[in-house]
PDB file of C-alpha atoms (C1' of nucleotides) in Angstrom:
ATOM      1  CA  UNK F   1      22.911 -85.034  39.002  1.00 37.00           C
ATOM      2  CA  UNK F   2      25.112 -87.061  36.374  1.00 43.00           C
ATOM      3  CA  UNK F   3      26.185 -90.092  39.075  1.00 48.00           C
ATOM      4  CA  UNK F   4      24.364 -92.407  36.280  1.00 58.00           C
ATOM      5  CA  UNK F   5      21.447 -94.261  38.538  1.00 54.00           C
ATOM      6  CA  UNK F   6      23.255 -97.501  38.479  1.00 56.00           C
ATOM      7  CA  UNK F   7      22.035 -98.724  41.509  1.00 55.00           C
ATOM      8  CA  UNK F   8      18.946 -99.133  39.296  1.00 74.00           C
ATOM      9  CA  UNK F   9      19.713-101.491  37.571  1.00 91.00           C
ATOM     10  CA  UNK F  10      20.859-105.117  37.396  1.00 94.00           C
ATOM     11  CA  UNK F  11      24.189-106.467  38.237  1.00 94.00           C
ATOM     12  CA  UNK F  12      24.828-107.750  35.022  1.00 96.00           C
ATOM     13  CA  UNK F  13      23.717-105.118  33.181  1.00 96.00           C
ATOM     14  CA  UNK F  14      25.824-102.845  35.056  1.00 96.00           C
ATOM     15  CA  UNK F  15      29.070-105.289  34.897  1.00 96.00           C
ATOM     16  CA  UNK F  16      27.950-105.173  30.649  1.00 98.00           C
ATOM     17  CA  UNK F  17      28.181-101.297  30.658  1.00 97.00           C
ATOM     18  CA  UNK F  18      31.071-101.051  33.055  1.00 97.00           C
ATOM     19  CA  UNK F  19      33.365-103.218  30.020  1.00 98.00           C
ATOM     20  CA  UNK F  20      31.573-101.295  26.658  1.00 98.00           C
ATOM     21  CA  UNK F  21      32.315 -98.275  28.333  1.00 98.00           C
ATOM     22  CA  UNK F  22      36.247 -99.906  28.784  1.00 98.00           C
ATOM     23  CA  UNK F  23      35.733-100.364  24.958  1.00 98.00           C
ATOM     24  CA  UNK F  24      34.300 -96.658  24.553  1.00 98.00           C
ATOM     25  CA  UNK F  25      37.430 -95.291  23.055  1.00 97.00           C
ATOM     26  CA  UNK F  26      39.335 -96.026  19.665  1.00 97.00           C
ATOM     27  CA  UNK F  27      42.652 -95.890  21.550  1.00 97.00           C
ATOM     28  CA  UNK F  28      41.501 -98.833  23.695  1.00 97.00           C
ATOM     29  CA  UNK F  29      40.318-100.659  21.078  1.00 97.00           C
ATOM     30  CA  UNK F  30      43.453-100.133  19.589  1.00 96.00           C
ATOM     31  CA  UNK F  31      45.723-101.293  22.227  1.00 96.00           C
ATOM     32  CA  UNK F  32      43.186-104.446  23.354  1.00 96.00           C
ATOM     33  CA  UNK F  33      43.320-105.422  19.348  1.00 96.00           C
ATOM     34  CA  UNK F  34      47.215-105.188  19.402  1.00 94.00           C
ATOM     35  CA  UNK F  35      47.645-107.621  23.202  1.00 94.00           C
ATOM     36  CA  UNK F  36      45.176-110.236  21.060  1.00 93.00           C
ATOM     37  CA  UNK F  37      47.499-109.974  18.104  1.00 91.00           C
ATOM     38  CA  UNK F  38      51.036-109.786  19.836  1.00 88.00           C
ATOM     39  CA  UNK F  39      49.639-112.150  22.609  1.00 77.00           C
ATOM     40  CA  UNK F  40      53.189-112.072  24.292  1.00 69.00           C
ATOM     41  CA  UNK F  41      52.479-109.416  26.551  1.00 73.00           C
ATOM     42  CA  UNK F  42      54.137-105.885  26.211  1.00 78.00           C
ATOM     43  CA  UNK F  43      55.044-102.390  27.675  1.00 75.00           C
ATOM     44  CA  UNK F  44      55.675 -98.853  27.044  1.00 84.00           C
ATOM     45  CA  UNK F  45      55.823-100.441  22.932  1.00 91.00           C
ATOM     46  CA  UNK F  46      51.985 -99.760  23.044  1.00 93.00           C
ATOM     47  CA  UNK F  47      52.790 -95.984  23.608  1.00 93.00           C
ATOM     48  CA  UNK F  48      54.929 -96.371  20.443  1.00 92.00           C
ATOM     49  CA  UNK F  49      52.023 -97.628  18.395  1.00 91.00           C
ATOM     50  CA  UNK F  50      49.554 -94.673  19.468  1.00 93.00           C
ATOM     51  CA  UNK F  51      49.325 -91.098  18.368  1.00 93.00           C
ATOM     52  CA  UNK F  52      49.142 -89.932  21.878  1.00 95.00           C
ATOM     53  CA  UNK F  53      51.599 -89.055  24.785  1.00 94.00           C
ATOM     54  CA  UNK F  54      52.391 -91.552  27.328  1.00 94.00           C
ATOM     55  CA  UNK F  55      50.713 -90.211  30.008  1.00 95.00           C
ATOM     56  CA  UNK F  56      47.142 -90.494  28.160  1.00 96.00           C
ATOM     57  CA  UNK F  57      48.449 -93.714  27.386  1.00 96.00           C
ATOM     58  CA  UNK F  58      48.871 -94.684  30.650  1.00 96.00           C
ATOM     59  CA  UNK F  59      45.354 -93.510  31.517  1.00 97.00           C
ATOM     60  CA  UNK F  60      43.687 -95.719  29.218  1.00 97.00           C
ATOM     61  CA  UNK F  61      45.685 -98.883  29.999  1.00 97.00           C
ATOM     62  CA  UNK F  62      44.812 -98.007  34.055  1.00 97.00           C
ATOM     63  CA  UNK F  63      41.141 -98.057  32.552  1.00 98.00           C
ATOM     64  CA  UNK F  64      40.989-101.396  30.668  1.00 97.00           C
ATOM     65  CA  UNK F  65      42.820-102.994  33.907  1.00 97.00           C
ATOM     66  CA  UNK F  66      40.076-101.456  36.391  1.00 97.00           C
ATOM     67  CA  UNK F  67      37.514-103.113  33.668  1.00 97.00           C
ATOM     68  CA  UNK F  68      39.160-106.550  33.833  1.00 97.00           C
ATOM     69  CA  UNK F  69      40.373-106.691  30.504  1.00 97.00           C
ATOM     70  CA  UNK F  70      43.868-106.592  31.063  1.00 96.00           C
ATOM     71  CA  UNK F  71      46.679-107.506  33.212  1.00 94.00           C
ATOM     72  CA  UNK F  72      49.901-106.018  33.867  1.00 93.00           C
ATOM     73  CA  UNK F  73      53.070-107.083  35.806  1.00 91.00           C
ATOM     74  CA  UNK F  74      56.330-105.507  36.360  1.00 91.00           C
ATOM     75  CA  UNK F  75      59.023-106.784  34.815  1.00 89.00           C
ATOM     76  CA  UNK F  76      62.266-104.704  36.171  1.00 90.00           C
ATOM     77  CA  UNK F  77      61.871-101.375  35.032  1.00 91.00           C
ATOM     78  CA  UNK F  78      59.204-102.450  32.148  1.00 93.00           C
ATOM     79  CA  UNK F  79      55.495-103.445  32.901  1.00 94.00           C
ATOM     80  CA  UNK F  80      54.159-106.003  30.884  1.00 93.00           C
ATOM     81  CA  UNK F  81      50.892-106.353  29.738  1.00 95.00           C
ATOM     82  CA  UNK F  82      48.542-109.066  28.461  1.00 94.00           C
ATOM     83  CA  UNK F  83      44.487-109.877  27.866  1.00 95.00           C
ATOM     84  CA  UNK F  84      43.286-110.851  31.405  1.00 94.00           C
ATOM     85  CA  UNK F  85      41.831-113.810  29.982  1.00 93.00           C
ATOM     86  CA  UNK F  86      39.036-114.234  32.876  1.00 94.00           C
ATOM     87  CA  UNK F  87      37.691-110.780  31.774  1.00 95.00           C
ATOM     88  CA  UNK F  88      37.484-110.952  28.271  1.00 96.00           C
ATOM     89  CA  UNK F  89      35.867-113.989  28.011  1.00 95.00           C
ATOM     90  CA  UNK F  90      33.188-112.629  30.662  1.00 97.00           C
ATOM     91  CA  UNK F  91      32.690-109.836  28.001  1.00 97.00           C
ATOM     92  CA  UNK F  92      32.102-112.004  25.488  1.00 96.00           C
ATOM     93  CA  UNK F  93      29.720-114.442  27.574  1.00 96.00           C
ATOM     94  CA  UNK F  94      27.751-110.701  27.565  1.00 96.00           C
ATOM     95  CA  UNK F  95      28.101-110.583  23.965  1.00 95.00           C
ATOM     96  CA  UNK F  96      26.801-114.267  23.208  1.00 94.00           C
ATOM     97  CA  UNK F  97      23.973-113.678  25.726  1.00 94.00           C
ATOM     98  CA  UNK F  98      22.895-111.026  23.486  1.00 93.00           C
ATOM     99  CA  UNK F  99      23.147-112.624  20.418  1.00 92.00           C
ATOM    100  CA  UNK F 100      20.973-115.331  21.911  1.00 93.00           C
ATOM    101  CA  UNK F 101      17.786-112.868  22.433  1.00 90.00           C
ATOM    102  CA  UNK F 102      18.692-111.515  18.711  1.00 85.00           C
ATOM    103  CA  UNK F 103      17.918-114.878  17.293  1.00 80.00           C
ATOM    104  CA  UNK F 104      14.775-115.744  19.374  1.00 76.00           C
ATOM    105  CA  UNK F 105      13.638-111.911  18.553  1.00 71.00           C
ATOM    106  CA  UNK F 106      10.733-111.117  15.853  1.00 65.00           C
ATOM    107  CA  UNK F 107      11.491-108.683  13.148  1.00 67.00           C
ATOM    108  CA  UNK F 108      10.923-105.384  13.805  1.00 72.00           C
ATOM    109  CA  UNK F 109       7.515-104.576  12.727  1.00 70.00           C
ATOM    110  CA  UNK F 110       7.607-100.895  12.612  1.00 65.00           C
TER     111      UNK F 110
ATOM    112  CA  UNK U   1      41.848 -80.966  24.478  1.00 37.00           C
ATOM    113  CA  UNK U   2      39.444 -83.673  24.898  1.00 42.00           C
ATOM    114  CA  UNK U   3      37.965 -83.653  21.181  1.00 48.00           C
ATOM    115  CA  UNK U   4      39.506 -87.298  21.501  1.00 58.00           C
ATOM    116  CA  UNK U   5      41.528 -87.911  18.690  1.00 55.00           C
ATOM    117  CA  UNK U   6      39.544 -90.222  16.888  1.00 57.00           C
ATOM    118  CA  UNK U   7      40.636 -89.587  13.777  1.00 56.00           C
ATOM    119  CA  UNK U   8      44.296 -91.247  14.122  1.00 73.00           C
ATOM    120  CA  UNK U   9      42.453 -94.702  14.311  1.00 91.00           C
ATOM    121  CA  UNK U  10      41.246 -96.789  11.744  1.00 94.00           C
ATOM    122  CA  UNK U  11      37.309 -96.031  10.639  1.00 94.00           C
ATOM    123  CA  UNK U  12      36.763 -99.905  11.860  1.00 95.00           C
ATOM    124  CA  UNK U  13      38.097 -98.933  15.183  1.00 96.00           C
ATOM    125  CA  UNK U  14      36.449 -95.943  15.180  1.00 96.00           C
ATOM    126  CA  UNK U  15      33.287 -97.438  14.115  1.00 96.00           C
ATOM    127  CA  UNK U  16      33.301-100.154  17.309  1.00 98.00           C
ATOM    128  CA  UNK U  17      34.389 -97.660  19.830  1.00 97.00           C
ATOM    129  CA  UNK U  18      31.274 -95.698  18.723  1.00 97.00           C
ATOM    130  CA  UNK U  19      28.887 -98.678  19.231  1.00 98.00           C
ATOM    131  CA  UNK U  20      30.637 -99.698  22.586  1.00 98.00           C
ATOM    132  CA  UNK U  21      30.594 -96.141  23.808  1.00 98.00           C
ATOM    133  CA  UNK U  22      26.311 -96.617  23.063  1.00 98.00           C
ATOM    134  CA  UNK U  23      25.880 -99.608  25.096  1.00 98.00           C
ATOM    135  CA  UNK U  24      28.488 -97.999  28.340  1.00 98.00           C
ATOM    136  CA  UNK U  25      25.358 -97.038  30.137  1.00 97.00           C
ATOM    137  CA  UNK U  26      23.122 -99.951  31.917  1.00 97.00           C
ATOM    138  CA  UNK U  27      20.114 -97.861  30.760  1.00 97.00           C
ATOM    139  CA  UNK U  28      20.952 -98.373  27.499  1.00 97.00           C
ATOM    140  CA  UNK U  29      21.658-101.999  27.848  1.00 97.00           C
ATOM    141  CA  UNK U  30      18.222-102.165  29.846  1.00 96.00           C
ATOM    142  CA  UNK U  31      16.378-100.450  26.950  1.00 96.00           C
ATOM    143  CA  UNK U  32      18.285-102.917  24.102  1.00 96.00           C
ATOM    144  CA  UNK U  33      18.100-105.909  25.935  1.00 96.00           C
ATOM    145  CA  UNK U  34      14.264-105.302  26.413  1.00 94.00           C
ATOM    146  CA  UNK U  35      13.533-104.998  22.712  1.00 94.00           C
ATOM    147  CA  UNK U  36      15.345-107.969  22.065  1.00 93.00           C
ATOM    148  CA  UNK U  37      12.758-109.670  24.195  1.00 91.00           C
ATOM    149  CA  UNK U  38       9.902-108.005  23.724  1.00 87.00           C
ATOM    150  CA  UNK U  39      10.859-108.184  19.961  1.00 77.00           C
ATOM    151  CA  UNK U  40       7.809-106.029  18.609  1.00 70.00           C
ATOM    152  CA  UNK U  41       8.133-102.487  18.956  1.00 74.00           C
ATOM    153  CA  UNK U  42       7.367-100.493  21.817  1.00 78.00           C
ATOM    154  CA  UNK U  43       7.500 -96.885  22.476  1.00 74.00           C
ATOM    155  CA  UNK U  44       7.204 -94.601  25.680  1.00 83.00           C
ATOM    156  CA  UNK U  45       6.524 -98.122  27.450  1.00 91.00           C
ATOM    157  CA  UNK U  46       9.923 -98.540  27.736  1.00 93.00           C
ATOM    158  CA  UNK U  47      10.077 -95.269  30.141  1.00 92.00           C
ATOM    159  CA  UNK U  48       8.112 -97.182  32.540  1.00 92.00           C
ATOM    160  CA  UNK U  49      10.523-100.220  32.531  1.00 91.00           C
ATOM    161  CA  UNK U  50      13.373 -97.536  33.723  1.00 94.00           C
ATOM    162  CA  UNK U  51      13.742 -95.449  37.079  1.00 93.00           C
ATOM    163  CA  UNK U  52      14.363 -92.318  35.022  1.00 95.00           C
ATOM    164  CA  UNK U  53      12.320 -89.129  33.984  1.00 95.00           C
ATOM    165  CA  UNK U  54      11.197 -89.742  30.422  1.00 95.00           C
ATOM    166  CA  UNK U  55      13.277 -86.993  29.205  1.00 96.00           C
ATOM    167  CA  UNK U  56      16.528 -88.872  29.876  1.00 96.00           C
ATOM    168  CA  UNK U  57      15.099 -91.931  28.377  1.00 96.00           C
ATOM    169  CA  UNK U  58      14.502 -89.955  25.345  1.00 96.00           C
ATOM    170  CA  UNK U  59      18.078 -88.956  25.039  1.00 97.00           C
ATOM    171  CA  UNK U  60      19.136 -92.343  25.510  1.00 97.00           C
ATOM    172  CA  UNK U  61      17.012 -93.404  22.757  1.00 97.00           C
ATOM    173  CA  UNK U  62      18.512 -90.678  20.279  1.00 97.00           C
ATOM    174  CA  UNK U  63      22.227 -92.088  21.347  1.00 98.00           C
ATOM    175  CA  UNK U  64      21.105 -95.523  20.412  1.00 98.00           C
ATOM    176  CA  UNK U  65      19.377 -94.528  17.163  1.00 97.00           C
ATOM    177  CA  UNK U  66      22.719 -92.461  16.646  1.00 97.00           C
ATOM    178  CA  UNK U  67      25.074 -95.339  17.266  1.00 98.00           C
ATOM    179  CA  UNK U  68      22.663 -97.397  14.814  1.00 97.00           C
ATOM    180  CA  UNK U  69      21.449 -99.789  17.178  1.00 97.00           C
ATOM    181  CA  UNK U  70      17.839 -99.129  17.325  1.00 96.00           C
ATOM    182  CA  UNK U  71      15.377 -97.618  14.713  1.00 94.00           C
ATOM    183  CA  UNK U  72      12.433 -95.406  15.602  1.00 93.00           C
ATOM    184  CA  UNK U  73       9.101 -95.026  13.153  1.00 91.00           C
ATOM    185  CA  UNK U  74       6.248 -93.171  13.847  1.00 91.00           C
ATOM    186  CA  UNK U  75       3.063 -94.159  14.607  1.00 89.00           C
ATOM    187  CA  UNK U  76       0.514 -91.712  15.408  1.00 90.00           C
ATOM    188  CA  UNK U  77       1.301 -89.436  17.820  1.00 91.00           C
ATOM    189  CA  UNK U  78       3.697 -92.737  19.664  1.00 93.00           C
ATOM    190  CA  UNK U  79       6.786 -93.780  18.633  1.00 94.00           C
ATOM    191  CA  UNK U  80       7.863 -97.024  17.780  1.00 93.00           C
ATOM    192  CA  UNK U  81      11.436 -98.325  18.589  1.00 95.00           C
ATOM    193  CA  UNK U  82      12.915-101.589  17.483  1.00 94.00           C
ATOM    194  CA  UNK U  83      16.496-103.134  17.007  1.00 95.00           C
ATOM    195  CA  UNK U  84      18.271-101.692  13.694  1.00 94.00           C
ATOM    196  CA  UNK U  85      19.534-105.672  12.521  1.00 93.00           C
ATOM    197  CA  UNK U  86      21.993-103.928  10.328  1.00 94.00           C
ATOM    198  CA  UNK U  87      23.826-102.378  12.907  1.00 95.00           C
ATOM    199  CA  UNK U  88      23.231-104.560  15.683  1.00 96.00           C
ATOM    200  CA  UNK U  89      24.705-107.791  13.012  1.00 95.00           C
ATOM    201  CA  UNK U  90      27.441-105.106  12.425  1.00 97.00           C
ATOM    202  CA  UNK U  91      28.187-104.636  16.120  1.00 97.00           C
ATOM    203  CA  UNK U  92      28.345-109.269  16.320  1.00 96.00           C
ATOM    204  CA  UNK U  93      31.095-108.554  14.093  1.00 96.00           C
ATOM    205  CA  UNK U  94      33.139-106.552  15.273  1.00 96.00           C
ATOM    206  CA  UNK U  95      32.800-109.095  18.734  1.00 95.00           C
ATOM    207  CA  UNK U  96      33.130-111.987  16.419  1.00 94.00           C
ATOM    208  CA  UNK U  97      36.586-110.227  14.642  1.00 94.00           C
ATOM    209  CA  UNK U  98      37.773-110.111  18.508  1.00 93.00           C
ATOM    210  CA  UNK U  99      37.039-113.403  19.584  1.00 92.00           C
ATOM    211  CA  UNK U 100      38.717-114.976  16.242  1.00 93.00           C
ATOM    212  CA  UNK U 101      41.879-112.742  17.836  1.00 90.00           C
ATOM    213  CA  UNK U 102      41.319-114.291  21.192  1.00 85.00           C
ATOM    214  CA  UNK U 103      41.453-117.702  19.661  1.00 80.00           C
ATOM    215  CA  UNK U 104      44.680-117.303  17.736  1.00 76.00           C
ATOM    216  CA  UNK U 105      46.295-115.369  20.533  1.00 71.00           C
ATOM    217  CA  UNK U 106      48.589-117.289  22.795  1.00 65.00           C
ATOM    218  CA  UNK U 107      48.646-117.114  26.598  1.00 66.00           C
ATOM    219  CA  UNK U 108      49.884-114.651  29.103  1.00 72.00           C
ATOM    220  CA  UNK U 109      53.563-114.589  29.623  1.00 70.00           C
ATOM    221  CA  UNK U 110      53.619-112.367  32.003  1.00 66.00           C
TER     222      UNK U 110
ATOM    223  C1'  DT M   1     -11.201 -75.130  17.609  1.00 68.00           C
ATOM    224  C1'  DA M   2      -9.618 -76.589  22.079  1.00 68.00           C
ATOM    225  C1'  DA M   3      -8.014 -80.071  25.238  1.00 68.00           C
ATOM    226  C1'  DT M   4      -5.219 -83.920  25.851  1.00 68.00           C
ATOM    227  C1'  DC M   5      -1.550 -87.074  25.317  1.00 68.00           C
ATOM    228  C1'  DA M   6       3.155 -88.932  23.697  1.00 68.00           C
ATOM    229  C1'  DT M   7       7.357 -87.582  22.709  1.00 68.00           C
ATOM    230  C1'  DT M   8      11.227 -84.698  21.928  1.00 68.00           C
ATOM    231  C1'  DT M   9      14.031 -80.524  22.489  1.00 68.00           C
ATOM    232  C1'  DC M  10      15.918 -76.828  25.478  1.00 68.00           C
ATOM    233  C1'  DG M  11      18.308 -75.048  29.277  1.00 68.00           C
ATOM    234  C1'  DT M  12      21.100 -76.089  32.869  1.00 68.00           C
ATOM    235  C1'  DA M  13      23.700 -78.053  36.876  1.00 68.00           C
ATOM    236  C1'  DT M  14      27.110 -81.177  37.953  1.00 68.00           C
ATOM    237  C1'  DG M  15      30.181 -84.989  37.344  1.00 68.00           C
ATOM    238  C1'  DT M  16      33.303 -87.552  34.138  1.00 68.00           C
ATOM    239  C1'  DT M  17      36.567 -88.119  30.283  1.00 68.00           C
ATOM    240  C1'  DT M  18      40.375 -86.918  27.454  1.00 68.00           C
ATOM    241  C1'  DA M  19      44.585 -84.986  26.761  1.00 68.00           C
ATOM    242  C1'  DC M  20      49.029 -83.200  27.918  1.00 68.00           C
ATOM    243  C1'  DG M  21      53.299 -81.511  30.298  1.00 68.00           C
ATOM    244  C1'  DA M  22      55.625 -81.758  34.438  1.00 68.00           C
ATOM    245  C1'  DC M  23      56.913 -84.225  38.377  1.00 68.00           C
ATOM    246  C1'  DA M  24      57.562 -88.568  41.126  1.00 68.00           C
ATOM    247  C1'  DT M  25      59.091 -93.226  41.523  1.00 68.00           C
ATOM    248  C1'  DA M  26      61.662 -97.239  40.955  1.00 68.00           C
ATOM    249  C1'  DA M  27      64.891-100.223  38.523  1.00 68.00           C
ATOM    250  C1'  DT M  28      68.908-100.873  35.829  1.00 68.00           C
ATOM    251  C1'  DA M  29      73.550 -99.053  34.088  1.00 68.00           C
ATOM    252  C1'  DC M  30      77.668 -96.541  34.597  1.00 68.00           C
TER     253       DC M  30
ATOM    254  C1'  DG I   1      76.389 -92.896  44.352  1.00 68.00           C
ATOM    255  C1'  DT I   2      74.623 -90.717  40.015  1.00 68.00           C
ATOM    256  C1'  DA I   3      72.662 -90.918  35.497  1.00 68.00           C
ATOM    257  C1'  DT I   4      69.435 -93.048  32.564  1.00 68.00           C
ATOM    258  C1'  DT I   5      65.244 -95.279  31.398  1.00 68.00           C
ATOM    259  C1'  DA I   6      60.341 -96.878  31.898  1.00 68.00           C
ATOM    260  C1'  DT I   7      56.151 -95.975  33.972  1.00 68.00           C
ATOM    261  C1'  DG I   8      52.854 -93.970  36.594  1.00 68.00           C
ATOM    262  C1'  DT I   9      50.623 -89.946  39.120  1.00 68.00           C
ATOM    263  C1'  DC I  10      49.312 -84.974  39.553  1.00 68.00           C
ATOM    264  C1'  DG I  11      47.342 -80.844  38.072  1.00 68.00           C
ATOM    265  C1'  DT I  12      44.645 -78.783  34.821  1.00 68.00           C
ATOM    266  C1'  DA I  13      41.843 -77.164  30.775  1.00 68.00           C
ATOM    267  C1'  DA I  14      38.314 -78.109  27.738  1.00 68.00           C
ATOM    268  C1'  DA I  15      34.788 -81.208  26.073  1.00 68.00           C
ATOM    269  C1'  DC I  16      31.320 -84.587  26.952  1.00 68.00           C
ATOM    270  C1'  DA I  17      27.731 -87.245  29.589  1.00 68.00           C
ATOM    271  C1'  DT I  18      23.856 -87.645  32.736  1.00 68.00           C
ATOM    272  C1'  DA I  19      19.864 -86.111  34.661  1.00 68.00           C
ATOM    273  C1'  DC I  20      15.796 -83.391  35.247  1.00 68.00           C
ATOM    274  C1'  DG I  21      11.910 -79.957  34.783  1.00 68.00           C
ATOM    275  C1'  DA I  22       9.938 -76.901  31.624  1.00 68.00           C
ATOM    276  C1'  DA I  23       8.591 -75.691  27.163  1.00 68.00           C
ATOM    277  C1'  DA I  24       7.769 -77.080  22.333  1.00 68.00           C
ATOM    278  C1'  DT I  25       5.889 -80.118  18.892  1.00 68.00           C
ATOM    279  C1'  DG I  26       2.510 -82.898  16.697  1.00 68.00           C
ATOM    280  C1'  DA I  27      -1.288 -86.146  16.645  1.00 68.00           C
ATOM    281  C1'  DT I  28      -5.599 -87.753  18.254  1.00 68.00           C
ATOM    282  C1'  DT I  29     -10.000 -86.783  20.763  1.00 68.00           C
ATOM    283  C1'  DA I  30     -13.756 -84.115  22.383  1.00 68.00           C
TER     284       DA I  30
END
DNA sequence: TAATCATTTCGTATGTTTACGACATAATAC
DNA sequence: GTATTATGTCGTAAACATACGAAATGATTA
């Protein structure tokens, strides 16, 4: 009984949770901070940078890709990765969108 | 082996994961993006807004007051939610720190 | 005081995430 | 062709997340 009642709720709202949950994890934070900052896109190095073993690596880089936030493509025997620029900036269009209702809100009158 | 190993990232890192990780579940965003509208407080109202048993919207509640997002006061035997400002400008932040990287950060190579 | 109502906590079932080593795959290098 | 290198996939163990009904808590109301 954990398949999270998505259906329930709205498209957007669901895309929203699907890319915060992308962002759920330090080590993905980590790697999307160090594509931004590199910008030229790059492999395995990311592995390098971490304090965990490839594999896991792997596993979250697999993640942020199925969330649309990054791209990879092989390059020989390396795969090369980058910001999938379409993605991100769909995350933050869900970011400004919120920030919009934060201004029009009250104060919290609790 | 799952305690993720949060502690080899920096507390900033740390700090957005744990916000991002609150808002990976379209309930949550449901129940955030409603007192952003709604603006004044609301309570057990916001159960009836969401297709779930009231329990489970309590323990989203608790993972949002956790994360700092939202604020709960009591008022008689109801109980008031509304947005926490300082965490929810704190969570902006970290979104505007990653957009000032996506500005700097040059295109896609690959 | 007892009944009622709003909310949270508890117990629990089940699915998902995180982490890693070991193996598989695919491209260069020798 | 074989070795080396870079990456990804598989299997697996332990922790965490999601959901709900039932019981507990605490405040009004009768």
């Amino acid at each position: 009984m954990t398949f999270s009642k998505t259906e329930a709720f709205t498209e957007k709202q669901q895309a929203f949770a699907r890319m915060a949950k992308a962002l759920s994890h330090p080590a993905r934070i980590a790697i999307v901070e160090h594509l931004l900052k590199v910008g030229t896109c790059i492999s395995g190095d990311i592995a390098l940078e971490l304090p965990l073993a490839r594999a896991t690596v792997s596993q979250h880089l697999q993640e942020l890709k199925a969330a649309g936030l990054i791209q990879g493509s092989i390059d020989g025997q390396k795969v090369c990765y980058c910001i999938n620029n379409e993605g991100f900036n769909e995350l933050l269009e869900h970011f400004t969108a919120f920030k919009t209702l934060a201004y029009q809100s009250q104060n919290c009158i609790c």
